[in-house]
Amino acid sequence: MQKSAEVDATKEAVKRIFTEYLERKTQRKTPERFAILDEIYSKKDHFDVETLYVQMKNRNYRVSRATVYNTLDLLLDCGLVIKHQFGKNIAQFERAYGYRQHDHLICNMCNKVMEFCDPRIQQIQSMMGDLLHFNITHHSLNLYGSPKIDKDGKCMNCHKEVNIKKQ
Amino acid sequence: MQKSAEVDATKEAVKRIFTEYLERKTQRKTPERFAILDEIYSKKDHFDVETLYVQMKNRNYRVSRATVYNTLDLLLDCGLVIKHQFGKNIAQFERAYGYRQHDHLICNMCNKVMEFCDPRIQQIQSMMGDLLHFNITHHSLNLYGSPKIDKDGKCMNCHKEVNIKKQ
DNA sequence: TTCACTGCAAACGCTTTGCATATGG
DNA sequence: CCATATGCAAAGCGTTTGCAGTGAA
């Protein structure tokens, strides 16, 4: 119960932030927008637009792709969602509130995304901002690597058959 | 003359590397492939597929987009070219040989790409590789930021009119 | 001669756009 | 009420694919 109470608290918090943002920008507080926000904050994983869209369909919530894209733009703008491009042409998103700052390690074999943290990145970021006279708004650090493969040719991390994909 | 001698030396070196790679993989050494390699190593800037394609057309070198894509895959595979996705759906490429390792700062306003270097990234990379049991093959660190704007509303770095683009 | 490579154009897949309809303020 | 959002479908656009013709080995 503890866990779901936490989830609820987070959902309430982001709902408040989004409401405030929409009011400030004089944008409409439509049910679709809050349904999308809620869906995103129902899980921690990275997701792409199609996955989110299908998930909402499966929950019998009728939204169009256009609205999903539109709402994601708003959520990006108010910082509740982060957008990634892990080397391919499918944008990946993840929730940005109530979760520690982190970066990503992407498996060359199975494309699985892992997270890690290193304070030095923040240092580099602020140092380079000062040096080049920029206000750094965000960053993206991705490490790409191959895990060791066991004798059956399976990834030692995800334990799946290895099928190498092009970058 | 010094400068162009350097360029020539680099071009010779990459031609040798590519030749060796193609022979090792028993791929054909077609004139198109070498023309594309040469074109890429004629300038240091980042480029996208369309730019490269048009550039070759302008030099009256007849290549198809398909061949450009195909060749870029080969050049990526043998490490002579690096691919980037600076937050948008257009893949950006740059030469990878004879140029110091660096990362990028992208201007939120004009999308201009700047380069910087920090040894701590290498440290983070190898540390995380060890920690997560991965052989890190490469990384991508992008900082995104906004420059200060002068009183005419122009970017203080590129001095162009600011037109904010969506992430 | 042979088969991988090229050029061209059509297909693809993610994203954006246009327009009629619906609805929040 | 009316300006803005939504849904749907079509258009956009970078990239991939299929196929007939070409040329490296």
mmCIF file of C-alpha atoms (C1' of nucleotides) in Angstrom:
data_model
loop_
_atom_site.group_PDB
_atom_site.id
_atom_site.type_symbol
_atom_site.label_atom_id
_atom_site.label_comp_id
_atom_site.label_asym_id
_atom_site.label_seq_id
_atom_site.Cartn_x
_atom_site.Cartn_y
_atom_site.Cartn_z
ATOM 1 C CA MET A 1 0.000 0.000 0.000
ATOM 2 C CA GLN A 2 2.918 2.248 0.750
ATOM 3 C CA LYS A 3 4.041 2.002 -2.859
ATOM 4 C CA SER A 4 0.711 2.946 -4.373
ATOM 5 C CA ALA A 5 0.315 5.800 -1.902
ATOM 6 C CA GLU A 6 3.609 7.149 -3.220
ATOM 7 C CA VAL A 7 2.389 6.787 -6.775
ATOM 8 C CA ASP A 8 -0.819 8.633 -5.901
ATOM 9 C CA ALA A 9 1.122 11.432 -4.231
ATOM 10 C CA THR A 10 3.286 11.807 -7.318
ATOM 11 C CA LYS A 11 0.269 11.795 -9.588
ATOM 12 C CA GLU A 12 -1.364 14.499 -7.511
ATOM 13 C CA ALA A 13 1.792 16.577 -7.590
ATOM 14 C CA VAL A 14 2.245 16.397 -11.355
ATOM 15 C CA LYS A 15 -1.444 17.082 -11.875
ATOM 16 C CA ARG A 16 -1.025 20.239 -9.857
ATOM 17 C CA ILE A 17 2.051 21.278 -11.801
ATOM 18 C CA PHE A 18 0.356 20.638 -15.118
ATOM 19 C CA THR A 19 -2.795 22.508 -14.076
ATOM 20 C CA GLU A 20 -0.737 25.476 -13.002
ATOM 21 C CA TYR A 21 1.204 25.384 -16.263
ATOM 22 C CA LEU A 22 -1.943 25.232 -18.397
ATOM 23 C CA GLU A 23 -3.489 28.115 -16.490
ATOM 24 C CA ARG A 24 -0.368 30.196 -16.805
ATOM 25 C CA LYS A 25 -0.315 29.556 -20.567
ATOM 26 C CA THR A 26 -4.089 29.942 -20.794
ATOM 27 C CA GLN A 27 -4.455 26.541 -22.325
ATOM 28 C CA ARG A 28 -7.489 24.357 -21.830
ATOM 29 C CA LYS A 29 -7.540 21.726 -19.124
ATOM 30 C CA THR A 30 -9.033 18.978 -21.225
ATOM 31 C CA PRO A 31 -9.701 15.470 -19.881
ATOM 32 C CA GLU A 32 -7.503 13.983 -22.637
ATOM 33 C CA ARG A 33 -4.465 15.923 -21.436
ATOM 34 C CA PHE A 34 -4.860 14.735 -17.868
ATOM 35 C CA ALA A 35 -5.599 11.179 -18.945
ATOM 36 C CA ILE A 36 -2.332 11.137 -20.895
ATOM 37 C CA LEU A 37 -0.415 12.592 -17.964
ATOM 38 C CA ASP A 38 -1.952 9.989 -15.674
ATOM 39 C CA GLU A 39 -1.098 7.162 -18.028
ATOM 40 C CA ILE A 40 2.519 8.311 -18.273
ATOM 41 C CA TYR A 41 2.856 8.508 -14.518
ATOM 42 C CA SER A 42 1.388 5.039 -14.073
ATOM 43 C CA LYS A 43 4.728 3.471 -14.946
ATOM 44 C CA LYS A 44 8.379 4.364 -14.774
ATOM 45 C CA ASP A 45 9.609 2.875 -18.023
ATOM 46 C CA HIS A 46 10.657 4.631 -21.161
ATOM 47 C CA PHE A 47 7.984 4.627 -23.813
ATOM 48 C CA ASP A 48 7.366 5.780 -27.356
ATOM 49 C CA VAL A 49 4.292 7.523 -28.741
ATOM 50 C CA GLU A 50 2.792 4.412 -30.304
ATOM 51 C CA THR A 51 3.109 2.406 -27.090
ATOM 52 C CA LEU A 52 1.420 5.122 -25.088
ATOM 53 C CA TYR A 53 -1.305 5.438 -27.693
ATOM 54 C CA VAL A 54 -2.014 1.694 -27.750
ATOM 55 C CA GLN A 55 -1.935 1.511 -23.960
ATOM 56 C CA MET A 56 -4.635 4.127 -23.721
ATOM 57 C CA LYS A 57 -6.703 2.374 -26.356
ATOM 58 C CA ASN A 58 -6.392 -0.835 -24.349
ATOM 59 C CA ARG A 59 -7.756 0.973 -21.337
ATOM 60 C CA ASN A 60 -10.654 1.983 -23.565
ATOM 61 C CA TYR A 61 -9.633 5.595 -23.380
ATOM 62 C CA ARG A 62 -10.229 7.088 -26.789
ATOM 63 C CA VAL A 63 -7.471 9.522 -27.756
ATOM 64 C CA SER A 64 -6.017 10.333 -31.116
ATOM 65 C CA ARG A 65 -2.346 10.196 -31.931
ATOM 66 C CA ALA A 66 -2.466 13.914 -32.686
ATOM 67 C CA THR A 67 -3.593 14.647 -29.141
ATOM 68 C CA VAL A 68 -0.892 12.427 -27.726
ATOM 69 C CA TYR A 69 1.739 14.352 -29.691
ATOM 70 C CA ASN A 70 0.217 17.680 -28.738
ATOM 71 C CA THR A 71 0.057 16.801 -25.059
ATOM 72 C CA LEU A 72 3.600 15.440 -25.026
ATOM 73 C CA ASP A 73 4.791 18.789 -26.362
ATOM 74 C CA LEU A 74 3.071 20.529 -23.478
ATOM 75 C CA LEU A 75 4.483 18.083 -20.938
ATOM 76 C CA LEU A 76 7.948 18.546 -22.384
ATOM 77 C CA ASP A 77 7.559 22.298 -22.185
ATOM 78 C CA CYS A 78 6.596 22.248 -18.526
ATOM 79 C CA GLY A 79 9.304 19.731 -17.713
ATOM 80 C CA LEU A 80 7.123 16.828 -16.644
ATOM 81 C CA VAL A 81 8.415 14.617 -19.419
ATOM 82 C CA ILE A 82 11.819 14.150 -21.026
ATOM 83 C CA LYS A 83 12.391 13.203 -24.639
ATOM 84 C CA HIS A 84 15.205 10.936 -25.822
ATOM 85 C CA GLN A 85 16.567 9.831 -29.170
ATOM 86 C CA PHE A 86 18.563 6.729 -28.489
ATOM 87 C CA GLY A 87 20.228 6.684 -31.880
ATOM 88 C CA LYS A 88 17.129 5.651 -33.774
ATOM 89 C CA ASN A 89 14.261 7.542 -35.308
ATOM 90 C CA ILE A 90 11.726 6.665 -32.654
ATOM 91 C CA ALA A 91 11.519 9.279 -29.945
ATOM 92 C CA GLN A 92 11.521 7.775 -26.471
ATOM 93 C CA PHE A 93 9.970 9.550 -23.519
ATOM 94 C CA GLU A 94 10.072 9.210 -19.766
ATOM 95 C CA ARG A 95 8.559 10.945 -16.771
ATOM 96 C CA ALA A 96 10.727 13.622 -15.279
ATOM 97 C CA TYR A 97 9.135 14.370 -11.925
ATOM 98 C CA GLY A 98 9.964 12.648 -8.676
ATOM 99 C CA TYR A 99 12.727 10.591 -10.142
ATOM 100 C CA ARG A 100 16.413 11.153 -9.689
ATOM 101 C CA GLN A 101 18.471 12.692 -12.444
ATOM 102 C CA HIS A 102 20.126 9.947 -14.418
ATOM 103 C CA ASP A 103 21.700 9.032 -17.728
ATOM 104 C CA HIS A 104 21.484 5.984 -19.936
ATOM 105 C CA LEU A 105 23.462 3.008 -21.068
ATOM 106 C CA ILE A 106 22.022 1.352 -24.168
ATOM 107 C CA CYS A 107 22.820 -2.243 -25.016
ATOM 108 C CA ASN A 108 24.103 -2.601 -28.586
ATOM 109 C CA MET A 109 22.654 -6.098 -28.742
ATOM 110 C CA CYS A 110 19.126 -5.917 -27.378
ATOM 111 C CA ASN A 111 18.617 -2.122 -27.251
ATOM 112 C CA LYS A 112 17.676 -2.353 -23.607
ATOM 113 C CA VAL A 113 18.092 0.912 -21.745
ATOM 114 C CA MET A 114 19.736 1.014 -18.326
ATOM 115 C CA GLU A 115 20.110 3.983 -16.037
ATOM 116 C CA PHE A 116 23.040 5.300 -14.092
ATOM 117 C CA CYS A 117 24.032 8.344 -12.119
ATOM 118 C CA ASP A 118 27.244 10.315 -11.929
ATOM 119 C CA PRO A 119 27.620 13.719 -10.290
ATOM 120 C CA ARG A 120 30.497 14.637 -12.598
ATOM 121 C CA ILE A 121 28.052 15.187 -15.434
ATOM 122 C CA GLN A 122 26.420 18.040 -13.563
ATOM 123 C CA GLN A 123 29.869 19.539 -13.014
ATOM 124 C CA ILE A 124 30.762 19.266 -16.681
ATOM 125 C CA GLN A 125 27.425 20.760 -17.611
ATOM 126 C CA SER A 126 27.754 23.844 -15.446
ATOM 127 C CA MET A 127 31.415 24.326 -16.305
ATOM 128 C CA MET A 128 30.763 24.208 -20.037
ATOM 129 C CA GLY A 129 27.788 26.511 -19.667
ATOM 130 C CA ASP A 130 30.004 29.094 -18.009
ATOM 131 C CA LEU A 131 32.814 28.596 -20.482
ATOM 132 C CA LEU A 132 30.690 28.976 -23.614
ATOM 133 C CA HIS A 133 28.288 31.555 -22.147
ATOM 134 C CA PHE A 134 25.211 29.403 -22.384
ATOM 135 C CA ASN A 135 22.473 28.677 -19.936
ATOM 136 C CA ILE A 136 22.362 24.906 -20.138
ATOM 137 C CA THR A 137 18.779 23.778 -19.890
ATOM 138 C CA HIS A 138 19.361 20.052 -20.087
ATOM 139 C CA HIS A 139 21.708 17.387 -21.299
ATOM 140 C CA SER A 140 21.718 13.908 -22.679
ATOM 141 C CA LEU A 141 24.480 11.392 -22.038
ATOM 142 C CA ASN A 142 24.172 7.969 -23.592
ATOM 143 C CA LEU A 143 26.724 5.207 -23.350
ATOM 144 C CA TYR A 144 26.497 2.434 -25.917
ATOM 145 C CA GLY A 145 28.054 -0.902 -25.242
ATOM 146 C CA SER A 146 28.009 -4.631 -25.659
ATOM 147 C CA PRO A 147 27.563 -7.020 -22.772
ATOM 148 C CA LYS A 148 29.536 -10.196 -22.568
ATOM 149 C CA ILE A 149 27.851 -13.057 -24.383
ATOM 150 C CA ASP A 150 27.506 -16.471 -22.779
ATOM 151 C CA LYS A 151 28.305 -19.764 -24.560
ATOM 152 C CA ASP A 152 24.731 -20.023 -25.874
ATOM 153 C CA GLY A 153 25.082 -16.699 -27.604
ATOM 154 C CA LYS A 154 22.766 -14.950 -25.218
ATOM 155 C CA CYS A 155 23.155 -11.514 -23.712
ATOM 156 C CA MET A 156 24.489 -11.896 -20.164
ATOM 157 C CA ASN A 157 22.308 -9.041 -19.003
ATOM 158 C CA CYS A 158 18.927 -9.568 -20.617
ATOM 159 C CA HIS A 159 19.415 -13.331 -21.221
ATOM 160 C CA LYS A 160 17.796 -13.088 -24.602
ATOM 161 C CA GLU A 161 19.016 -14.346 -27.932
ATOM 162 C CA VAL A 162 21.358 -11.792 -29.383
ATOM 163 C CA ASN A 163 20.240 -10.180 -32.566
ATOM 164 C CA ILE A 164 22.553 -7.378 -33.484
ATOM 165 C CA LYS A 165 20.808 -4.344 -34.830
ATOM 166 C CA LYS A 166 22.337 -1.563 -36.824
ATOM 167 C CA GLN A 167 22.976 1.672 -35.035
ATOM 168 C CA MET B 1 49.870 24.619 -48.495
ATOM 169 C CA GLN B 2 50.554 23.073 -45.145
ATOM 170 C CA LYS B 3 46.853 22.880 -44.448
ATOM 171 C CA SER B 4 45.918 21.189 -47.686
ATOM 172 C CA ALA B 5 48.830 18.781 -47.337
ATOM 173 C CA GLU B 6 47.337 17.764 -44.022
ATOM 174 C CA VAL B 7 43.956 17.292 -45.616
ATOM 175 C CA ASP B 8 45.492 15.157 -48.338
ATOM 176 C CA ALA B 9 47.343 13.041 -45.794
ATOM 177 C CA THR B 10 44.124 12.465 -43.903
ATOM 178 C CA LYS B 11 42.283 11.584 -47.075
ATOM 179 C CA GLU B 12 44.950 9.080 -48.007
ATOM 180 C CA ALA B 13 44.822 7.545 -44.550
ATOM 181 C CA VAL B 14 41.058 7.107 -44.506
ATOM 182 C CA LYS B 15 41.104 5.759 -48.051
ATOM 183 C CA ARG B 16 43.558 3.112 -46.896
ATOM 184 C CA ILE B 17 41.438 2.247 -43.878
ATOM 185 C CA PHE B 18 38.292 1.991 -45.976
ATOM 186 C CA THR B 19 40.011 -0.129 -48.626
ATOM 187 C CA GLU B 20 41.297 -2.494 -45.990
ATOM 188 C CA TYR B 21 37.846 -2.698 -44.429
ATOM 189 C CA LEU B 22 36.125 -3.432 -47.726
ATOM 190 C CA GLU B 23 38.652 -6.137 -48.567
ATOM 191 C CA ARG B 24 38.303 -7.709 -45.145
ATOM 192 C CA LYS B 25 34.531 -7.782 -45.558
ATOM 193 C CA THR B 26 34.836 -8.802 -49.222
ATOM 194 C CA GLN B 27 32.826 -5.847 -50.350
ATOM 195 C CA ARG B 28 33.339 -4.141 -53.668
ATOM 196 C CA LYS B 29 35.533 -1.081 -53.925
ATOM 197 C CA THR B 30 33.206 1.004 -56.067
ATOM 198 C CA PRO B 31 34.040 4.548 -57.187
ATOM 199 C CA GLU B 32 30.831 5.815 -55.556
ATOM 200 C CA ARG B 33 31.939 4.641 -52.140
ATOM 201 C CA PHE B 34 35.280 6.386 -52.394
ATOM 202 C CA ALA B 35 33.738 9.523 -53.836
ATOM 203 C CA ILE B 36 31.414 9.731 -50.827
ATOM 204 C CA LEU B 37 34.277 9.155 -48.407
ATOM 205 C CA ASP B 38 36.290 11.865 -50.150
ATOM 206 C CA GLU B 39 33.412 14.308 -50.035
ATOM 207 C CA ILE B 40 32.914 13.727 -46.310
ATOM 208 C CA TYR B 41 36.579 14.281 -45.596
ATOM 209 C CA SER B 42 36.634 17.486 -47.603
ATOM 210 C CA LYS B 43 35.100 19.379 -44.703
ATOM 211 C CA LYS B 44 34.963 19.132 -40.941
ATOM 212 C CA ASP B 45 31.377 20.183 -40.317
ATOM 213 C CA HIS B 46 28.478 18.062 -39.264
ATOM 214 C CA PHE B 47 26.216 17.147 -42.134
ATOM 215 C CA ASP B 48 23.017 15.293 -42.877
ATOM 216 C CA VAL B 49 22.318 12.862 -45.706
ATOM 217 C CA GLU B 50 20.479 15.365 -47.862
ATOM 218 C CA THR B 51 23.253 17.949 -47.613
ATOM 219 C CA LEU B 52 25.855 15.410 -48.602
ATOM 220 C CA TYR B 53 23.692 14.197 -51.461
ATOM 221 C CA VAL B 54 23.114 17.712 -52.806
ATOM 222 C CA GLN B 55 26.781 18.587 -52.418
ATOM 223 C CA MET B 56 27.787 15.668 -54.585
ATOM 224 C CA LYS B 57 25.153 16.562 -57.157
ATOM 225 C CA ASN B 58 26.559 20.104 -57.233
ATOM 226 C CA ARG B 59 29.989 18.683 -57.966
ATOM 227 C CA ASN B 60 28.321 16.836 -60.826
ATOM 228 C CA TYR B 61 28.972 13.542 -59.175
ATOM 229 C CA ARG B 62 25.965 11.367 -59.821
ATOM 230 C CA VAL B 63 25.073 9.258 -56.794
ATOM 231 C CA SER B 64 21.735 8.086 -55.527
ATOM 232 C CA ARG B 65 20.469 8.638 -52.035
ATOM 233 C CA ALA B 66 20.351 4.866 -51.575
ATOM 234 C CA THR B 67 24.085 4.626 -52.207
ATOM 235 C CA VAL B 68 24.757 7.470 -49.813
ATOM 236 C CA TYR B 69 22.832 5.650 -47.098
ATOM 237 C CA ASN B 70 24.494 2.364 -47.906
ATOM 238 C CA THR B 71 27.972 3.860 -47.864
ATOM 239 C CA LEU B 72 27.340 5.737 -44.631
ATOM 240 C CA ASP B 73 26.426 2.422 -43.013
ATOM 241 C CA LEU B 74 29.750 0.997 -44.102
ATOM 242 C CA LEU B 75 31.656 4.065 -42.914
ATOM 243 C CA LEU B 76 29.885 3.893 -39.577
ATOM 244 C CA ASP B 77 30.748 0.238 -39.286
ATOM 245 C CA CYS B 78 34.441 0.795 -39.898
ATOM 246 C CA GLY B 79 34.505 3.803 -37.604
ATOM 247 C CA LEU B 80 35.328 6.488 -40.149
ATOM 248 C CA VAL B 81 32.089 8.320 -39.531
ATOM 249 C CA ILE B 82 30.015 9.021 -36.417
ATOM 250 C CA LYS B 83 26.261 9.379 -36.363
ATOM 251 C CA HIS B 84 24.388 11.799 -34.125
ATOM 252 C CA GLN B 85 20.752 12.478 -33.318
ATOM 253 C CA PHE B 86 20.651 15.942 -31.843
ATOM 254 C CA GLY B 87 17.100 15.626 -30.562
ATOM 255 C CA LYS B 88 15.459 15.763 -33.940
ATOM 256 C CA ASN B 89 14.625 13.222 -36.593
ATOM 257 C CA ILE B 90 17.401 14.159 -38.958
ATOM 258 C CA ALA B 91 20.515 12.066 -38.441
ATOM 259 C CA GLN B 92 23.680 14.156 -38.369
ATOM 260 C CA PHE B 93 27.058 12.734 -39.284
ATOM 261 C CA GLU B 94 30.651 13.772 -38.889
ATOM 262 C CA ARG B 95 34.055 12.410 -39.783
ATOM 263 C CA ALA B 96 35.680 10.420 -37.047
ATOM 264 C CA TYR B 97 39.297 10.070 -38.151
ATOM 265 C CA GLY B 98 42.086 12.497 -37.311
ATOM 266 C CA TYR B 99 39.975 14.673 -35.127
ATOM 267 C CA ARG B 100 40.050 14.838 -31.376
ATOM 268 C CA GLN B 101 37.351 13.194 -29.326
ATOM 269 C CA HIS B 102 34.740 15.747 -28.393
ATOM 270 C CA ASP B 103 31.147 16.265 -27.355
ATOM 271 C CA HIS B 104 28.501 18.767 -28.346
ATOM 272 C CA LEU B 105 26.637 21.775 -27.102
ATOM 273 C CA ILE B 106 23.524 22.544 -29.149
ATOM 274 C CA CYS B 107 21.981 26.002 -29.146
ATOM 275 C CA ASN B 108 18.267 25.879 -28.323
ATOM 276 C CA MET B 109 17.712 28.980 -30.405
ATOM 277 C CA CYS B 110 19.554 28.482 -33.689
ATOM 278 C CA ASN B 111 20.373 24.750 -33.450
ATOM 279 C CA LYS B 112 24.029 25.520 -34.036
ATOM 280 C CA VAL B 113 26.337 22.771 -32.831
ATOM 281 C CA MET B 114 29.476 23.578 -30.866
ATOM 282 C CA GLU B 115 32.161 21.202 -29.683
ATOM 283 C CA PHE B 116 33.886 20.790 -26.384
ATOM 284 C CA CYS B 117 36.177 18.378 -24.633
ATOM 285 C CA ASP B 118 36.271 17.063 -21.097
ATOM 286 C CA PRO B 119 38.397 14.153 -19.915
ATOM 287 C CA ARG B 120 35.933 13.309 -17.155
ATOM 288 C CA ILE B 121 33.562 11.831 -19.747
ATOM 289 C CA GLN B 122 36.097 9.143 -20.588
ATOM 290 C CA GLN B 123 36.424 8.394 -16.895
ATOM 291 C CA ILE B 124 32.671 8.112 -16.439
ATOM 292 C CA GLN B 125 32.467 5.923 -19.523
ATOM 293 C CA SER B 126 35.052 3.391 -18.387
ATOM 294 C CA MET B 127 33.815 3.398 -14.815
ATOM 295 C CA MET B 128 30.228 2.693 -15.847
ATOM 296 C CA GLY B 129 31.368 0.035 -18.280
ATOM 297 C CA ASP B 130 33.138 -1.774 -15.444
ATOM 298 C CA LEU B 131 30.258 -1.287 -13.046
ATOM 299 C CA LEU B 132 27.571 -2.600 -15.374
ATOM 300 C CA HIS B 133 29.733 -5.221 -17.097
ATOM 301 C CA PHE B 134 29.574 -3.692 -20.531
ATOM 302 C CA ASN B 135 32.194 -2.981 -23.095
ATOM 303 C CA ILE B 136 31.379 0.610 -23.931
ATOM 304 C CA THR B 137 31.916 1.133 -27.646
ATOM 305 C CA HIS B 138 30.996 4.791 -27.802
ATOM 306 C CA HIS B 139 29.058 7.533 -26.118
ATOM 307 C CA SER B 140 27.123 10.644 -26.903
ATOM 308 C CA LEU B 141 26.964 13.644 -24.621
ATOM 309 C CA ASN B 142 24.912 16.612 -25.724
ATOM 310 C CA LEU B 143 24.342 19.756 -23.746
ATOM 311 C CA TYR B 144 21.400 21.919 -24.751
ATOM 312 C CA GLY B 145 21.288 25.546 -23.803
ATOM 313 C CA SER B 146 20.245 29.071 -24.600
ATOM 314 C CA PRO B 147 22.706 31.881 -25.221
ATOM 315 C CA LYS B 148 22.040 35.333 -23.918
ATOM 316 C CA ILE B 149 19.992 37.441 -26.307
ATOM 317 C CA ASP B 150 21.002 41.007 -27.151
ATOM 318 C CA LYS B 151 18.585 43.940 -27.189
ATOM 319 C CA ASP B 152 17.735 43.348 -30.858
ATOM 320 C CA GLY B 153 16.566 39.857 -30.029
ATOM 321 C CA LYS B 154 19.518 38.238 -31.720
ATOM 322 C CA CYS B 155 21.532 35.283 -30.525
ATOM 323 C CA MET B 156 24.758 36.569 -28.958
ATOM 324 C CA ASN B 157 26.698 33.674 -30.396
ATOM 325 C CA CYS B 158 25.475 33.287 -33.965
ATOM 326 C CA HIS B 159 24.151 36.877 -34.258
ATOM 327 C CA LYS B 160 21.126 35.691 -36.136
ATOM 328 C CA GLU B 161 17.495 36.482 -35.513
ATOM 329 C CA VAL B 162 16.210 34.128 -32.882
ATOM 330 C CA ASN B 163 13.509 31.778 -33.980
ATOM 331 C CA ILE B 164 12.849 29.286 -31.283
ATOM 332 C CA LYS B 165 12.304 25.790 -32.537
ATOM 333 C CA LYS B 166 10.599 23.006 -30.689
ATOM 334 C CA GLN B 167 12.783 20.336 -29.217
ATOM 335 C "C1'" DT C 1 30.622 -14.048 -66.727
ATOM 336 C "C1'" DT C 2 28.626 -13.275 -62.379
ATOM 337 C "C1'" DC C 3 26.637 -11.408 -58.663
ATOM 338 C "C1'" DA C 4 27.049 -7.501 -55.581
ATOM 339 C "C1'" DC C 5 26.171 -2.660 -56.195
ATOM 340 C "C1'" DT C 6 23.848 1.279 -58.142
ATOM 341 C "C1'" DG C 7 19.954 4.308 -59.435
ATOM 342 C "C1'" DC C 8 15.345 5.134 -59.309
ATOM 343 C "C1'" DA C 9 11.040 5.194 -57.434
ATOM 344 C "C1'" DA C 10 7.831 3.287 -54.547
ATOM 345 C "C1'" DA C 11 7.033 1.887 -49.897
ATOM 346 C "C1'" DC C 12 7.596 2.656 -44.961
ATOM 347 C "C1'" DG C 13 7.033 4.552 -40.400
ATOM 348 C "C1'" DC C 14 7.071 8.303 -37.379
ATOM 349 C "C1'" DT C 15 5.379 12.883 -37.053
ATOM 350 C "C1'" DT C 16 2.802 16.972 -38.522
ATOM 351 C "C1'" DT C 17 -1.025 19.232 -40.594
ATOM 352 C "C1'" DG C 18 -5.775 20.494 -42.229
ATOM 353 C "C1'" DC C 19 -10.362 20.472 -41.473
ATOM 354 C "C1'" DA C 20 -14.830 19.420 -39.534
ATOM 355 C "C1'" DT C 21 -16.627 18.657 -35.007
ATOM 356 C "C1'" DA C 22 -16.760 19.085 -30.086
ATOM 357 C "C1'" DT C 23 -16.116 21.533 -25.808
ATOM 358 C "C1'" DG C 24 -13.804 24.286 -22.003
ATOM 359 C "C1'" DG C 25 -13.994 28.928 -20.262
ATOM 360 C "C1'" DC D 1 -21.023 31.650 -27.514
ATOM 361 C "C1'" DC D 2 -16.546 31.241 -29.498
ATOM 362 C "C1'" DA D 3 -11.872 30.340 -29.635
ATOM 363 C "C1'" DT D 4 -9.274 26.391 -28.880
ATOM 364 C "C1'" DA D 5 -8.744 21.158 -28.702
ATOM 365 C "C1'" DT D 6 -9.891 16.925 -30.493
ATOM 366 C "C1'" DG D 7 -10.276 13.067 -33.979
ATOM 367 C "C1'" DC D 8 -9.431 11.470 -38.234
ATOM 368 C "C1'" DA D 9 -7.147 11.049 -42.309
ATOM 369 C "C1'" DA D 10 -4.070 12.869 -45.479
ATOM 370 C "C1'" DA D 11 0.300 14.845 -46.211
ATOM 371 C "C1'" DG D 12 5.322 15.369 -44.983
ATOM 372 C "C1'" DC D 13 9.712 13.857 -44.662
ATOM 373 C "C1'" DG D 14 13.740 11.128 -43.582
ATOM 374 C "C1'" DT D 15 14.924 6.464 -44.408
ATOM 375 C "C1'" DT D 16 14.473 1.749 -46.352
ATOM 376 C "C1'" DT D 17 13.332 -1.487 -49.864
ATOM 377 C "C1'" DG D 18 12.506 -3.784 -54.463
ATOM 378 C "C1'" DC D 19 13.936 -4.353 -58.839
ATOM 379 C "C1'" DA D 20 16.052 -3.865 -63.285
ATOM 380 C "C1'" DG D 21 20.329 -2.613 -65.110
ATOM 381 C "C1'" DT D 22 25.451 -2.049 -64.461
ATOM 382 C "C1'" DG D 23 30.152 -2.877 -63.569
ATOM 383 C "C1'" DA D 24 33.954 -4.725 -60.204
ATOM 384 C "C1'" DA D 25 36.312 -8.940 -59.662
#
